Short mmCIF file of C-alpha atoms in Angstrom, two decimals:
data_model
loop_
_atom_site.label_atom_id
_atom_site.label_comp_id
_atom_site.label_asym_id
_atom_site.label_seq_id
_atom_site.Cartn_x
_atom_site.Cartn_y
_atom_site.Cartn_z
CA MET A 1 16.65 -14.24 5.66
CA HIS A 2 17.65 -10.48 6.58
CA ASP A 3 17.50 -8.92 10.13
CA ILE A 4 13.36 -6.52 9.80
CA LYS A 5 15.36 -5.06 12.83
CA SER A 6 18.87 -4.12 11.39
CA PHE A 7 17.49 -3.50 8.39
CA LEU A 8 14.78 -0.87 9.92
CA LYS A 9 17.97 0.64 11.97
CA SER A 10 19.77 1.38 8.26
CA ILE A 11 16.82 3.52 6.99
CA ASN A 12 16.30 5.61 10.45
CA PHE A 13 13.14 4.07 10.81
CA ASP A 14 11.29 3.88 13.78
CA ASP A 15 8.54 1.28 14.55
CA GLU A 16 8.41 2.63 18.26
CA ASN A 17 4.63 0.19 18.93
CA ASN A 18 7.58 -2.81 16.98
CA LEU A 19 4.41 -3.75 15.18
CA LEU A 20 7.10 -4.66 12.54
CA ASN A 21 8.79 -6.87 14.21
CA ASP A 22 6.69 -9.85 12.18
CA VAL A 23 7.95 -8.92 8.81
CA THR A 24 10.56 -9.92 6.91
CA ILE A 25 12.55 -9.04 4.14
CA GLU A 26 11.26 -11.73 1.12
CA LYS A 27 14.58 -9.79 -0.75
CA VAL A 28 16.64 -6.97 -1.64
CA VAL A 29 17.39 -6.31 -5.51
CA LEU A 30 20.43 -3.57 -6.06
CA ASN A 31 20.20 -1.50 -9.96
CA LYS A 32 24.19 -0.74 -9.69
CA LYS A 33 23.22 1.66 -12.51
CA SER A 34 21.00 4.53 -10.53
CA GLU A 35 22.65 2.56 -7.18
CA THR A 36 18.98 2.59 -5.24
CA PHE A 37 17.61 -0.74 -3.28
CA SER A 38 14.72 -2.42 -3.49
CA VAL A 39 13.73 -4.11 -0.57
CA TYR A 40 10.78 -6.51 -0.86
CA LEU A 41 9.15 -7.04 2.69
CA LYS A 42 6.42 -9.36 3.75
CA SER A 43 4.02 -10.03 6.57
CA GLU A 44 1.80 -12.41 7.47
CA ASN A 45 -0.78 -10.10 8.37
CA VAL A 46 -2.28 -7.26 6.90
CA LEU A 47 -0.36 -3.85 8.65
CA PRO A 48 -2.16 -0.95 10.16
CA TYR A 49 -2.21 1.91 7.02
CA ASP A 50 -0.69 4.61 8.16
CA ILE A 51 3.17 2.95 9.79
CA ILE A 52 2.80 0.87 5.49
CA ASP A 53 2.17 4.75 4.49
CA LYS A 54 5.08 6.15 5.94
CA LEU A 55 7.12 3.23 4.91
CA ILE A 56 7.21 2.72 1.79
CA ASN A 57 6.00 6.71 0.67
CA GLY A 58 8.39 8.23 3.07
CA SER A 59 12.73 8.23 1.67
CA TYR A 60 14.45 6.56 2.96
CA LEU A 61 18.49 5.91 2.65
CA ILE A 62 20.12 3.43 3.77
CA ASN A 63 23.10 4.06 6.02
CA GLY A 64 22.58 6.93 5.09
CA GLU A 65 23.69 6.53 1.89
CA TYR A 66 22.11 4.70 -0.85
CA LYS A 67 18.12 5.77 -2.26
CA CYS A 68 15.76 2.21 -1.58
CA ASN A 69 12.15 1.80 -2.28
CA ILE A 70 10.30 -0.15 0.33
CA TYR A 71 7.94 -2.86 -1.46
CA ILE A 72 5.57 -5.14 1.13
CA SER A 73 3.55 -8.09 0.59
CA TYR A 74 0.94 -9.40 2.73
CA VAL A 75 0.28 -13.66 3.42
CA ASN A 76 -2.99 -12.89 4.78
CA ILE A 77 -5.50 -10.33 3.58
CA THR A 78 -8.90 -10.61 4.82
CA ASP A 79 -11.89 -8.21 3.45
CA GLU A 80 -12.41 -6.12 6.48
CA ASP A 81 -8.47 -5.57 5.69
CA LEU A 82 -9.14 -4.75 2.56
CA LEU A 83 -11.91 -2.17 2.55
CA GLU A 84 -9.84 -0.03 5.71
CA TYR A 85 -7.36 0.07 3.04
CA VAL A 86 -9.60 1.19 -0.11
CA LYS A 87 -11.26 3.64 2.73
CA ILE A 88 -8.66 5.30 3.37
CA ILE A 89 -7.05 5.76 0.05
CA MET A 90 -10.43 7.00 -1.58
CA GLU A 91 -10.60 9.81 0.94
CA LYS A 92 -7.33 10.60 0.14
CA LEU A 93 -8.78 10.39 -3.47
CA VAL A 94 -11.96 12.18 -3.32
CA GLU A 95 -9.09 15.41 -1.50
CA LYS A 96 -7.86 15.92 -4.75
CA LYS A 97 -10.75 14.74 -7.01
CA PRO A 98 -14.19 15.98 -5.41
CA SER A 99 -15.88 14.67 -7.75
CA LEU A 100 -16.01 11.59 -6.60
CA ILE A 101 -17.96 12.62 -3.20
CA SER A 102 -20.24 10.79 -3.11
CA LEU A 103 -18.46 6.82 -3.12
CA LEU A 104 -17.59 8.23 0.41
CA GLU A 105 -21.53 7.24 1.38
CA SER A 106 -21.15 3.62 0.49
CA ILE A 107 -19.50 0.85 1.77
CA PRO A 108 -18.02 -1.26 -1.78
CA VAL A 109 -18.33 -4.77 -1.37
CA ILE A 110 -15.81 -7.39 -2.47
CA ASP A 111 -16.64 -10.02 -4.13
CA ASP A 112 -13.39 -12.70 -4.65
CA ASP A 113 -10.81 -10.36 -6.42
CA ILE A 114 -13.01 -7.60 -6.91
CA ILE A 115 -13.96 -4.61 -4.59
CA ILE A 116 -17.45 -2.95 -6.09
CA PHE A 117 -18.84 -0.08 -5.81
CA GLU A 118 -22.02 1.78 -5.42
CA VAL A 119 -22.70 4.53 -7.83
CA ILE A 120 -25.56 6.78 -8.59
CA SER A 121 -25.28 8.12 -11.39
CA ILE A 122 -24.01 7.20 -14.85
CA THR A 123 -21.32 10.55 -14.78
CA GLU A 124 -20.24 8.58 -11.22
CA GLU A 125 -19.32 5.16 -12.84
CA GLU A 126 -17.05 7.25 -15.90
CA ASN A 127 -15.50 9.39 -12.99
CA ILE A 128 -14.71 5.84 -11.68
CA LYS A 129 -13.72 4.04 -14.42
CA LYS A 130 -10.78 6.80 -15.24
CA GLU A 131 -9.05 6.25 -12.16
CA GLU A 132 -9.65 2.76 -12.06
CA ALA A 133 -6.10 1.95 -12.95
CA ASN A 134 -5.25 4.62 -10.56
CA ILE A 135 -6.86 3.02 -7.49
CA ARG A 136 -5.27 -0.46 -8.75
CA LYS A 137 -1.62 1.41 -8.31
CA ILE A 138 -1.94 2.26 -5.87
CA LEU A 139 -4.36 -0.35 -3.53
CA ALA A 140 -0.25 -2.11 -5.07
CA SER A 141 1.57 -0.46 -4.17
CA TYR A 142 0.78 -0.77 -0.50
CA GLY A 143 0.83 -4.91 -0.46
CA PHE A 144 -3.12 -5.74 -1.73
CA ARG A 145 -2.23 -6.54 -5.35
CA ASP A 146 -4.29 -8.35 -7.95
CA TYR A 147 -7.63 -7.18 -7.20
CA LEU A 148 -10.01 -5.90 -10.02
CA ILE A 149 -12.05 -2.39 -9.89
#
């Protein structure tokens, strides 16, 4: 296994609260053509949104030279973890698409691997259906794969 502290140091990522200490590096893949590394991380438990957002959406270079894309996956995901991320993601989505504002007024329901949003109109239902692929893509990028809406 690769050492997470060495990796974080190589990309100048400041894990000041040591929240990533228990994260492991699953694999590192080099795309020789683009000289880009894909780094796959794994955590037993879900990590706070702000640190993962900073990690996966930052622009990092390994040793100041090679671009890297970072991916995270989790072993244990609780409904509460998922709901916390869904809430934050929906708030950001509503900023871009105010027509979805009423989705913030209700708490989604998790049924196994399905996230259910309560809507108050057919228009809202159509809007959420239009955004389904985007929401799923965003969730996957934060380590929540295989969830349906």
